[in-house]
mmCIF file of C-alpha atoms in Angstrom:
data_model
loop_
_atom_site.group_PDB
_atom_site.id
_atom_site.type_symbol
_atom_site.label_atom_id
_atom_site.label_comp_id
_atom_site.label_asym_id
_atom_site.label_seq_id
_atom_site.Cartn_x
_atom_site.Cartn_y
_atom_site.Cartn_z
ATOM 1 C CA UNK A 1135 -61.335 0.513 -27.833
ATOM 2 C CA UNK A 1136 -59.351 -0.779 -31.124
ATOM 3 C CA UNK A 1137 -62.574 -2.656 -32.988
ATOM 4 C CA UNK A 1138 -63.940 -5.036 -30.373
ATOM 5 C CA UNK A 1139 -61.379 -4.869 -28.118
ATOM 6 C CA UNK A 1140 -61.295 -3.215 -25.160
ATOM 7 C CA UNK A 1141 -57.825 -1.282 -24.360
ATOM 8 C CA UNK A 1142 -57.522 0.318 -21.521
ATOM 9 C CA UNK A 1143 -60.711 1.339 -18.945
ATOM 10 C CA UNK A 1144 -60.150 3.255 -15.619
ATOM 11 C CA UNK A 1145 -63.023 4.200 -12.907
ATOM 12 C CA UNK A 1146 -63.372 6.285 -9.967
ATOM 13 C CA UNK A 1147 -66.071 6.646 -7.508
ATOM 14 C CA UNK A 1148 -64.709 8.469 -4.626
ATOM 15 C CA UNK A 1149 -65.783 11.250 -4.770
ATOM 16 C CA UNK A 1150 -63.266 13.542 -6.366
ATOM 17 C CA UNK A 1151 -64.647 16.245 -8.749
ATOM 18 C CA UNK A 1152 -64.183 16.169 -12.361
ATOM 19 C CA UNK A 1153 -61.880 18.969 -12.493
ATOM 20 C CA UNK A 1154 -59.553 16.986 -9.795
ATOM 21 C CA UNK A 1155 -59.691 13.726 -11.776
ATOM 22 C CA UNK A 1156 -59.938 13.736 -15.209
ATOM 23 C CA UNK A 1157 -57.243 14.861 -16.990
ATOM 24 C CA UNK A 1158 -54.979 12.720 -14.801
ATOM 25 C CA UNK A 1159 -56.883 9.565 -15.754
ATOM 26 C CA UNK A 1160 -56.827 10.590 -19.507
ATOM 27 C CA UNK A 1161 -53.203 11.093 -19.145
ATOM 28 C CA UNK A 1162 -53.201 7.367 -16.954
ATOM 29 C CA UNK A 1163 -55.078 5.990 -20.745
ATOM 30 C CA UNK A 1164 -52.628 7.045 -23.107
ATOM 31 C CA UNK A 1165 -49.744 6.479 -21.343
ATOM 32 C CA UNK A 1166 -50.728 2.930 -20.374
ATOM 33 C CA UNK A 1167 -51.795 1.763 -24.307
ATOM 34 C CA UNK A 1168 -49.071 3.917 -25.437
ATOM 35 C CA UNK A 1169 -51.066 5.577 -27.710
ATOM 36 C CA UNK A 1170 -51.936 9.565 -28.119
ATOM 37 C CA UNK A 1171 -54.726 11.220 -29.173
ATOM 38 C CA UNK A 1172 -53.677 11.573 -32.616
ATOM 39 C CA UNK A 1173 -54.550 7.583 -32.343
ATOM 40 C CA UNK A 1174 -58.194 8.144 -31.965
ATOM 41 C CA UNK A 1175 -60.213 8.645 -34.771
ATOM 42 C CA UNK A 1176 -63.883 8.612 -32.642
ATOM 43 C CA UNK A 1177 -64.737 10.419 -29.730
ATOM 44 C CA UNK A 1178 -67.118 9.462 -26.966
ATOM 45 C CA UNK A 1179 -68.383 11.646 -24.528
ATOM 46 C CA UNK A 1180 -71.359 11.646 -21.917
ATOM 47 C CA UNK A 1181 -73.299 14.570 -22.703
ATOM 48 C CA UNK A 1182 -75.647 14.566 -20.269
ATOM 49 C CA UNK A 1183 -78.322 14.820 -18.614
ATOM 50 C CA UNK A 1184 -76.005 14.605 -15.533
ATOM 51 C CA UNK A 1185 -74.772 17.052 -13.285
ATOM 52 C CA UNK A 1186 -74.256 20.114 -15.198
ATOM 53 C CA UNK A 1187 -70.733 20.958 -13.917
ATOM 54 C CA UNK A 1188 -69.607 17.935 -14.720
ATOM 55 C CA UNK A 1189 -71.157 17.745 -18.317
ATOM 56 C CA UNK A 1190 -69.619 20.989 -19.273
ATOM 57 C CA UNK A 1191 -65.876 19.759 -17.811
ATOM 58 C CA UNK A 1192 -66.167 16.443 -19.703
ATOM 59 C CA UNK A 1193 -67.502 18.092 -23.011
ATOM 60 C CA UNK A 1194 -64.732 20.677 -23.019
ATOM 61 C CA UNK A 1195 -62.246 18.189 -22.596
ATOM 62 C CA UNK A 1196 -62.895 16.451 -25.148
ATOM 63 C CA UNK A 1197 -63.683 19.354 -27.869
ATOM 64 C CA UNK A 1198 -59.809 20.616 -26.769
ATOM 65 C CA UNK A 1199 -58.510 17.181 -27.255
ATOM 66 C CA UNK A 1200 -60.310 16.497 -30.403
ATOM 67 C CA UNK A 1201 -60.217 19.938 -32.102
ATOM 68 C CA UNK A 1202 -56.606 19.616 -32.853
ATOM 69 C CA UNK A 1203 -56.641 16.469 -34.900
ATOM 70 C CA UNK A 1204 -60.138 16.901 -36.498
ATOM 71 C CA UNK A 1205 -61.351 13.556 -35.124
ATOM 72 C CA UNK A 1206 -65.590 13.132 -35.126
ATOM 73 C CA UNK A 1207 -67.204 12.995 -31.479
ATOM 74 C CA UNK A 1208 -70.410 11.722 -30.342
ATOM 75 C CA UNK A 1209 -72.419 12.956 -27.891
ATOM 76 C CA UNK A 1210 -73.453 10.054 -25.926
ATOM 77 C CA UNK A 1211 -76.801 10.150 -23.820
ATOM 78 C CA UNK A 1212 -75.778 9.427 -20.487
ATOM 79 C CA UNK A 1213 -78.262 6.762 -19.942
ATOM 80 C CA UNK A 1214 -77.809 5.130 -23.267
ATOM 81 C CA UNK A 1215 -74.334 4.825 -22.354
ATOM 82 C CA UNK A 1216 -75.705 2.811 -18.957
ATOM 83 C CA UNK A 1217 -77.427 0.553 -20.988
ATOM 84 C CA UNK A 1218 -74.727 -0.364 -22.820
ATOM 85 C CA UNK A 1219 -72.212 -0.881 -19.346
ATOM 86 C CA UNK A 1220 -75.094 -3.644 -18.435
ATOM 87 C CA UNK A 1221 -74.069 -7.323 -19.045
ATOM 88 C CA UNK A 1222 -75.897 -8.150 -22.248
ATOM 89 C CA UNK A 1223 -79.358 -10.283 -21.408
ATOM 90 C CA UNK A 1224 -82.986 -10.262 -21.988
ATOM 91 C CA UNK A 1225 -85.829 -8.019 -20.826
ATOM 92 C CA UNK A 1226 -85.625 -4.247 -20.780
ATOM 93 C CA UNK A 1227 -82.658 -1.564 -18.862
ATOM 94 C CA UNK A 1228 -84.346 1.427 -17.053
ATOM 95 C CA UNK A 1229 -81.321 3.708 -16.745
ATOM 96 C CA UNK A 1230 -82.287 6.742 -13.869
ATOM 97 C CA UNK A 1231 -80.193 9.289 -12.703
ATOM 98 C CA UNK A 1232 -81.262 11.501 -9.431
ATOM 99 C CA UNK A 1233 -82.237 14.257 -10.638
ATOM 100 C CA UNK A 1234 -83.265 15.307 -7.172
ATOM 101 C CA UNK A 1235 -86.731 16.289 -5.565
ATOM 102 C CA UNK A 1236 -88.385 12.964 -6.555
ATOM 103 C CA UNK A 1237 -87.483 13.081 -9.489
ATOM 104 C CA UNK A 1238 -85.302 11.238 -12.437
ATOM 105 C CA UNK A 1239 -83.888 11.494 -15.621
ATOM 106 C CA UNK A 1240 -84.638 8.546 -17.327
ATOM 107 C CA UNK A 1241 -85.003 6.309 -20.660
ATOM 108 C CA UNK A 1242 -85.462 2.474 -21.454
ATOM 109 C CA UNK A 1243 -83.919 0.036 -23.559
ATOM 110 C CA UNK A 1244 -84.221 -3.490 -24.958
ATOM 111 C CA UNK A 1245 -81.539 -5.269 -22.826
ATOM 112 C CA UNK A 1246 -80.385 -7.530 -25.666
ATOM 113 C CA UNK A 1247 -80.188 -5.053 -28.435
ATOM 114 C CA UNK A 1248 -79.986 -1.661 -26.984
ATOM 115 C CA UNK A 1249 -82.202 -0.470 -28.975
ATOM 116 C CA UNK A 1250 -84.009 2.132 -27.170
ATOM 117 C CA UNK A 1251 -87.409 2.225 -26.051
ATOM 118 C CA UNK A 1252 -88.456 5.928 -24.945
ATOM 119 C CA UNK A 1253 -86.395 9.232 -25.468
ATOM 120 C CA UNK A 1254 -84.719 10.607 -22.291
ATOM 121 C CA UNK A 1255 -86.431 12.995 -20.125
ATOM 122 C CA UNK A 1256 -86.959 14.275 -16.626
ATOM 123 C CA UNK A 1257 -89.993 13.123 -14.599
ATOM 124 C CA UNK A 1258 -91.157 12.257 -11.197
ATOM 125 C CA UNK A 1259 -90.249 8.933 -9.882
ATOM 126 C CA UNK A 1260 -94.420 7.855 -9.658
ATOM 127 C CA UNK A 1261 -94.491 8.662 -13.278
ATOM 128 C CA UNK A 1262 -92.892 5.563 -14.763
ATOM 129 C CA UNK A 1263 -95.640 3.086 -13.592
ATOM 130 C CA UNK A 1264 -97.042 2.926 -16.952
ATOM 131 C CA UNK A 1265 -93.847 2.212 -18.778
ATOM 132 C CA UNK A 1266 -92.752 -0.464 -15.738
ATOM 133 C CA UNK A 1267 -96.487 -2.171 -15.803
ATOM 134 C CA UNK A 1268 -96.313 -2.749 -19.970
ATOM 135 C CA UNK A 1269 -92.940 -3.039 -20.157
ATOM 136 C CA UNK A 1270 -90.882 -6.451 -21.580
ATOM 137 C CA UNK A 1271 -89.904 -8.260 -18.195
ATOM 138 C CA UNK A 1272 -87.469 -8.742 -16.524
ATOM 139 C CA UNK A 1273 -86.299 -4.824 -15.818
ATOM 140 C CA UNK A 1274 -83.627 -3.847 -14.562
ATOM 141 C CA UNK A 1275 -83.102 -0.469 -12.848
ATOM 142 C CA UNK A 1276 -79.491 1.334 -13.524
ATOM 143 C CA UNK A 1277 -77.610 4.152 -12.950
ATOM 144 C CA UNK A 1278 -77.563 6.703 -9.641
ATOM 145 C CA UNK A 1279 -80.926 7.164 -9.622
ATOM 146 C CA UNK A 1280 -81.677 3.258 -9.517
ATOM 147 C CA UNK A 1281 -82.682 2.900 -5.843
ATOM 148 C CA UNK A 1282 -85.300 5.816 -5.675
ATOM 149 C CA UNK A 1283 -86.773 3.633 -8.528
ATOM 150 C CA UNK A 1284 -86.582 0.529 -6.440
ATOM 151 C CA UNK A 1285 -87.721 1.997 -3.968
ATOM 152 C CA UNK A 1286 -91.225 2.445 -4.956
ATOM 153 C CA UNK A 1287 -91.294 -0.738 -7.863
ATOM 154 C CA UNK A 1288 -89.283 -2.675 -6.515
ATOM 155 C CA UNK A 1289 -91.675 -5.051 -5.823
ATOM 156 C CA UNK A 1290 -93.257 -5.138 -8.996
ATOM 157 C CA UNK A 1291 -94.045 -8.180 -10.803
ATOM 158 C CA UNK A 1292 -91.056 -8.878 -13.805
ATOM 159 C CA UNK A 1293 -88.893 -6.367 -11.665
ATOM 160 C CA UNK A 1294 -85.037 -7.969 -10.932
ATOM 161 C CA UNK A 1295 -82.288 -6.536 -8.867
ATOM 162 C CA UNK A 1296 -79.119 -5.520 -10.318
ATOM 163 C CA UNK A 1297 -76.337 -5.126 -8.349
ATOM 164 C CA UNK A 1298 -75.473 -1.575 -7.946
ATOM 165 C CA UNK A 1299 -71.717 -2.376 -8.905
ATOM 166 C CA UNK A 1300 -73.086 -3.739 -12.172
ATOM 167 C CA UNK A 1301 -75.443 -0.268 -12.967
ATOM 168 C CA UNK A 1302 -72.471 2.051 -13.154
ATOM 169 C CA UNK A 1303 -71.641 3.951 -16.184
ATOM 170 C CA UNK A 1304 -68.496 2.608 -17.650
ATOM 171 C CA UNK A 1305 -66.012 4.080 -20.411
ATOM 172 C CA UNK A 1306 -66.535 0.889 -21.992
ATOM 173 C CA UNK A 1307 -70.398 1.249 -22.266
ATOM 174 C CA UNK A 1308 -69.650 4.953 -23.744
ATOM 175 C CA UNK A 1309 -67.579 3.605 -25.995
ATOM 176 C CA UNK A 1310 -69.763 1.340 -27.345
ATOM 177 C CA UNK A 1311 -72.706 3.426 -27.653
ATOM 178 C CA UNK A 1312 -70.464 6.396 -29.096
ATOM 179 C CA UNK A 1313 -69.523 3.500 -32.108
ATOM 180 C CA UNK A 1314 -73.162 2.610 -32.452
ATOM 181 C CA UNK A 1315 -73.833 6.626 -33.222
ATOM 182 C CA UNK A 1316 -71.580 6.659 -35.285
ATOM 183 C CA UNK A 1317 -72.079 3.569 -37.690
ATOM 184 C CA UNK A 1318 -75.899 5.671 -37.490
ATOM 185 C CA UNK A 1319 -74.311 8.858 -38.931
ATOM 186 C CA UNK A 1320 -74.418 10.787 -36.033
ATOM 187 C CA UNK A 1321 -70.845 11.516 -35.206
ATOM 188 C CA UNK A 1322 -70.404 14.827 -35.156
ATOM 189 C CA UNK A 1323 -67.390 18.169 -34.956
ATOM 190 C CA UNK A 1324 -66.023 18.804 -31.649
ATOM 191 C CA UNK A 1325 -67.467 22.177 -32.284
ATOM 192 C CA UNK A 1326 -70.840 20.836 -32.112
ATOM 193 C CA UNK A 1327 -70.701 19.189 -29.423
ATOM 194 C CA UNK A 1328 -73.532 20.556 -26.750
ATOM 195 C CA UNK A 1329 -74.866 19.509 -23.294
ATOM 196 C CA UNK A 1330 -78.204 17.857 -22.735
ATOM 197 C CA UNK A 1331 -79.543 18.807 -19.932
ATOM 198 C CA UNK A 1332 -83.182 18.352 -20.278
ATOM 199 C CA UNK A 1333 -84.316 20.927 -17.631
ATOM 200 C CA UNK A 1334 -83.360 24.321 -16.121
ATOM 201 C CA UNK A 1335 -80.357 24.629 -13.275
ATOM 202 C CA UNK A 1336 -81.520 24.930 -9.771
ATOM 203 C CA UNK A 1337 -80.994 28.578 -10.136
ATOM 204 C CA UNK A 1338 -83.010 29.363 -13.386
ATOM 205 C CA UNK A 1339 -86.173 28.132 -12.361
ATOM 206 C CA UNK A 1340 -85.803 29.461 -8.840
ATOM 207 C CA UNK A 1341 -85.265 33.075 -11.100
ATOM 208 C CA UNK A 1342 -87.992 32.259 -13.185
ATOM 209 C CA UNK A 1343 -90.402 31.260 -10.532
ATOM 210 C CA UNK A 1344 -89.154 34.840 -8.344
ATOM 211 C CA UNK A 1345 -89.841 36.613 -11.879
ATOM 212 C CA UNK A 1346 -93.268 34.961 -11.934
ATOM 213 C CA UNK A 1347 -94.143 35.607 -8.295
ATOM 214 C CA UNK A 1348 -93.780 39.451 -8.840
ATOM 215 C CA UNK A 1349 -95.893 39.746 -11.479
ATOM 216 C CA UNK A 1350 -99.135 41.370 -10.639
#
């Protein structure tokens, strides 16, 4: 993005790894604007929660592209950068990503302002009823996890479908949220850039739980 303008935006949902994909569809950016990433003076990146693999291939792209001009970053919250993908409106975004076993990660925000609503974290689908009973209405539901949330409040009074097209993450949206960070002061060095991942790997809790099972 140059300002308000949007330059160039590229998406791919076939699913292709990150370590396939991604450098070929930076490349695809700067080669179609003509620009090179001595051009960018802001860095956004999705730093999770998201699939861990994924999180740490995006983030060390972008530390290894940014490092050598000295250009800020921001760490973008992955569903704070869903909100901001969603056709502006009224009511409140519920951005969810499957965080498997029932479960989401998860965080709200007003749909006209962004401004958001509860922090993210991991909890079990049946756990958002308070926050969708008392929330502003409409709501909208966002984001991979969307459907498991649908699923059970879907038929909630105030709730409205979105078209799953419409609840994808976009560059655009991290763009914008990664600008809206910044004017806040929190752009940051590529060096400090860190994953969020909110909870444990599959494999360190089923460690910690063997650990806890063979203690007498």
């Amino acid at each position: 993005m140059r300002g308000e303008e949007l330059l160039f935006e590229s998406f791919l949902c076939a699913g292709h790894t990150h370590s396939e994909t991604l450098m070929g569809l930076v490349d695809g950016a700067f080669k179609a604007t003509g620009l090179s990433p001595a051009d960018v003076d802001l860095w956004g990146v999705c730093a999770g929660p998201g699939s861990f693999t994924g999180l740490r291939i995006g983030l060390a792209t972008v530390k290894g592209l940014a490092l050598v001009h000295g250009a800020p970053c921001a760490a973008v919250s992955t569903p704070e950068a869903l909100a901001y993908s969603c056709p502006a409106g009224q009511g409140t975004v519920l951005a969810a990503l499957d965080a498997r076993r029932g479960e989401v990660y998860w965080a709200a925000f007003d749909l006209a302002s962004r401004a958001r609503l509860v922090p993210d974290s991991a909890a079990p689908v049946k756990d958002l009823a308070q926050f969708v009973e008392n929330c502003k209405k409409p709501l909208f539901f966002v984001g991979d996890g969307a459907a498991l949330c649908y699923n059970v409040y879907g038929q909630t009074e105030g709730v409205l479908p979105c078209p799953p097209a419409l609840g994808l993450c976009r560059g655009a949206g991290v763009c914008l949220a990664a600008r809206a960070m910044n004017d806040r002061g929190e752009a940051m060095s590529a060096a400090a850039l860190a994953p969020s991942y909110l909870r444990l790997s599959q494999a360190e809790r089923e460690r910690a739980e063997r650990g806890q099972s063979l203690r007498p």
